[in-house]
Short mmCIF file of C-alpha atoms in Angstrom, two decimals:
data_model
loop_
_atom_site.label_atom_id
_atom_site.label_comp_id
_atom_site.label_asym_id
_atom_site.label_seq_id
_atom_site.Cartn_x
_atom_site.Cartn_y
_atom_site.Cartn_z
CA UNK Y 15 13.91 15.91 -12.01
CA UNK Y 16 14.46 12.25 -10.58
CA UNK Y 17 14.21 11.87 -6.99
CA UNK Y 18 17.76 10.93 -5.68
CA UNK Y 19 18.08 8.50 -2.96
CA UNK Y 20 19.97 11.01 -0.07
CA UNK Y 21 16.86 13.15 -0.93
CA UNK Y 22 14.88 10.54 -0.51
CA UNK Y 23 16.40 9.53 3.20
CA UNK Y 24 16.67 13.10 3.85
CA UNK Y 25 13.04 13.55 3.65
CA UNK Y 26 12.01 10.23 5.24
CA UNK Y 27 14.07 11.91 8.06
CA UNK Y 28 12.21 15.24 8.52
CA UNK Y 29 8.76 13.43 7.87
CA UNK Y 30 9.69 11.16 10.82
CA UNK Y 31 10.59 13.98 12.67
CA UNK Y 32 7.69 15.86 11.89
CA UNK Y 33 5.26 12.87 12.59
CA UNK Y 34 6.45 12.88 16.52
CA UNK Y 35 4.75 15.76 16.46
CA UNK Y 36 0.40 16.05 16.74
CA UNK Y 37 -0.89 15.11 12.45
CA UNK Y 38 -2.98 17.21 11.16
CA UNK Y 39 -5.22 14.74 10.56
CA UNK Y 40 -5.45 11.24 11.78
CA UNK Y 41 -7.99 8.33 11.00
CA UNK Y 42 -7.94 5.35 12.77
CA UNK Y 43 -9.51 1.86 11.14
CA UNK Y 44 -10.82 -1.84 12.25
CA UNK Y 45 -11.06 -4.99 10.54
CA UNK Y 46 -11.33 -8.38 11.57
CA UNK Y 47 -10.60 -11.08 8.78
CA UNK Y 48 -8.96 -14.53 8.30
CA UNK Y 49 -8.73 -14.49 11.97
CA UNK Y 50 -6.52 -11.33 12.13
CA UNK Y 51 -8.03 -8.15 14.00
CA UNK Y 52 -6.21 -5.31 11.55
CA UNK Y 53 -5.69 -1.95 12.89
CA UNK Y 54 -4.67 1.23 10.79
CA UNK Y 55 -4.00 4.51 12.08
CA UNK Y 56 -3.37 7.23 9.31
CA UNK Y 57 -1.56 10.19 10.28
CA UNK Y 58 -1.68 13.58 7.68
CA UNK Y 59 0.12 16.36 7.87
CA UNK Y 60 0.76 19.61 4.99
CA UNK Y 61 3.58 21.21 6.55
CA UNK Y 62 6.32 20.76 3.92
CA UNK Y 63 9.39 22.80 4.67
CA UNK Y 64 10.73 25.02 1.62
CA UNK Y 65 12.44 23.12 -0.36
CA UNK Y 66 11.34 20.03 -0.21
CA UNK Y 67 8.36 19.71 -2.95
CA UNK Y 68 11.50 20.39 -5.05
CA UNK Y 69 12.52 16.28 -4.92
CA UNK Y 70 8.61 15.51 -4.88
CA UNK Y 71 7.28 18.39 -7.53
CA UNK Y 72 3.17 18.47 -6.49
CA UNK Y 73 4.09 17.72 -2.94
CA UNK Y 74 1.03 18.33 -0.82
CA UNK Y 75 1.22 16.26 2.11
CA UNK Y 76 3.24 13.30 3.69
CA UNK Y 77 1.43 10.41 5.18
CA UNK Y 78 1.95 8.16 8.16
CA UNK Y 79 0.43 4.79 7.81
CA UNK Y 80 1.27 2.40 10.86
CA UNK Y 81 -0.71 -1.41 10.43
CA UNK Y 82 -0.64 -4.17 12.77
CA UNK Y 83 -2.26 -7.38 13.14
CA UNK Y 84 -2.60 -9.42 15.64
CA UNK Y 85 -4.05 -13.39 15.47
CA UNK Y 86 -6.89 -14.01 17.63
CA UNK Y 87 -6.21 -17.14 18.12
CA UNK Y 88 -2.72 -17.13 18.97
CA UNK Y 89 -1.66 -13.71 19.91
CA UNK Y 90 1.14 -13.33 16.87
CA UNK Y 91 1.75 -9.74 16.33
CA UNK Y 92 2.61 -8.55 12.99
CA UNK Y 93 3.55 -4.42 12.20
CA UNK Y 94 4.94 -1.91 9.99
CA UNK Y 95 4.85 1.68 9.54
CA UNK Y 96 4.90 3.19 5.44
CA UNK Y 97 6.17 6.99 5.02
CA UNK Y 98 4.40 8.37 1.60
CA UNK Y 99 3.67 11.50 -0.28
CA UNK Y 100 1.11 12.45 -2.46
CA UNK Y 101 0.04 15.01 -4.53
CA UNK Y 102 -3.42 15.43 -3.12
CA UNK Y 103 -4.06 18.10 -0.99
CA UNK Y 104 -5.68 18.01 2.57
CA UNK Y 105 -8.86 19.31 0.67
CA UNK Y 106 -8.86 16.45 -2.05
CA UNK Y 107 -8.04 13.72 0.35
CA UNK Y 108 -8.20 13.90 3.95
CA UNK Y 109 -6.53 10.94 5.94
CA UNK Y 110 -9.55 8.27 6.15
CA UNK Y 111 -9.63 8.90 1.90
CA UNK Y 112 -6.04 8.21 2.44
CA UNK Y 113 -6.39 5.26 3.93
CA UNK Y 114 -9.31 3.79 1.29
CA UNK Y 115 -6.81 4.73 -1.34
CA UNK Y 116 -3.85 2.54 0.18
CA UNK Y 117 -6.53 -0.51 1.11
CA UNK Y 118 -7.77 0.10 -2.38
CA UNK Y 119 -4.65 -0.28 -3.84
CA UNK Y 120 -3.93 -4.01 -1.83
CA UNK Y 121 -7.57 -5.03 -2.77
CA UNK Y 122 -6.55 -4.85 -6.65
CA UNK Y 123 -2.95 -6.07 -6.05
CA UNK Y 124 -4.53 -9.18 -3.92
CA UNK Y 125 -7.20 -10.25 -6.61
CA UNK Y 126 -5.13 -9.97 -9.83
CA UNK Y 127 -2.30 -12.35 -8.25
CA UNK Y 128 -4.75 -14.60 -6.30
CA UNK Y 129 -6.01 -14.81 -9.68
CA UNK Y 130 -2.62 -15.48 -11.55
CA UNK Y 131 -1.88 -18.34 -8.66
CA UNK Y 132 -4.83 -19.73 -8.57
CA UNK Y 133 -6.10 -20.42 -11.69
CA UNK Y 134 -2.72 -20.53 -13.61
CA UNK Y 135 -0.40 -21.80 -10.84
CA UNK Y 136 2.28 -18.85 -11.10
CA UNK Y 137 3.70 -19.56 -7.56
CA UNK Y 138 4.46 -23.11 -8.45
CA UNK Y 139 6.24 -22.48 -11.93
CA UNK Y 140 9.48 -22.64 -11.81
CA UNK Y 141 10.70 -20.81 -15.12
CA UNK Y 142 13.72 -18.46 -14.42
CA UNK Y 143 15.17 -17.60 -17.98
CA UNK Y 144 11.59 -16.59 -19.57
CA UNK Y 145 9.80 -15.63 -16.13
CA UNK Y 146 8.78 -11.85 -17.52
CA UNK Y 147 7.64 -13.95 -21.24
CA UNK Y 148 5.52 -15.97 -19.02
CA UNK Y 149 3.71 -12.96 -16.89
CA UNK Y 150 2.85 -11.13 -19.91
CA UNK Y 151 1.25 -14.54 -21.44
CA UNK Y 152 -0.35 -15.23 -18.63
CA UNK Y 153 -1.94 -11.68 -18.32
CA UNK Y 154 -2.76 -11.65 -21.78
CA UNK Y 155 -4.90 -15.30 -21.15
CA UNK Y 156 -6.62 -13.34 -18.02
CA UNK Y 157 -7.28 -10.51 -20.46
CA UNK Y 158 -8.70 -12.43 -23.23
CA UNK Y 159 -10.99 -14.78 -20.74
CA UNK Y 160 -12.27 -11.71 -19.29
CA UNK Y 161 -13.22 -10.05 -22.61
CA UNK Y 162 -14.92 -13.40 -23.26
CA UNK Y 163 -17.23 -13.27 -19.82
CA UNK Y 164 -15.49 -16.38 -18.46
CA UNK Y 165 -15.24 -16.43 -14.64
CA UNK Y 166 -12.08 -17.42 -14.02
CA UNK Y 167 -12.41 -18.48 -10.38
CA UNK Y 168 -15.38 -19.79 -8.82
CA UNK Y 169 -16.88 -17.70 -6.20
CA UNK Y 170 -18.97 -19.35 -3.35
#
């Protein structure tokens, strides 16, 4: 069943309700890098009121993830706060495996377009009319170079 968008505010709603309220679990994480000091908290919770796994069939838990960074150089303060749901229950993934899974997910996004910048200057190309024809040659030349063995960007 597709998940309708006034189901889809309805339960963004109820989980923001519900995440007032003490998570079930919470994980809290640190990073400093490119001068930014990153700071995750990962809130948890498995109370799902009846009738809502119905729009989200497998619904297990809904997740709180609140990030902010902050420059250490000049104080800028960045933030935003994702609502998710997932499948997983609190057994299979507890909220710090939550919160590897989500920075796991960035890591993998980051590399593959850092690559497709980089290397083949997608940022600067300024084909409109065969933009999608251009992303699947281009991953098909990151493809084929990396069947090959042929770093594609130098690492230091």
């Amino acid at each position: 069943m597709p998940v309708l968008k006034e189901n889809q505010a309805e339960l963004r709603d109820w989980a923001e309700y519900l995440l007032q309220y003490p998570a079930d679990q919470e994980h809290h994480y640190h990073e400093v890098r490119s001068g930014w000091v990153w700071v995750w908290r990962v809130r948890s919770t498995a109370q799902i009121p009846p009738g809502k796994e119905l729009f989200f069939p497998g619904l297990q838990q809904i997740v709180e993830i609140h990030r902010h960074k902050t420059h250490k150089r000049t104080g800028v303060r960045v933030q935003e706060t994702g609502l998710y749901v997932t499948s997983l229950s609190p057994a299979q993934a507890d909220a710090t495996t939550l919160a590897r899974i989500s920075r796991g997910h960035w890591a993998i996004e980051n590399r593959l377009h850092h690559k497709r910048d980089v290397a083949l200057g997608e940022d600067a190309c300024r084909t409109r009319k065969a933009a999608q024809a251009m992303a699947a040659l281009r991953n098909l030349l990151l493809g084929f170079l990396h069947q090959l063995g042929v770093p594609v960007l130098r690492t230091i």
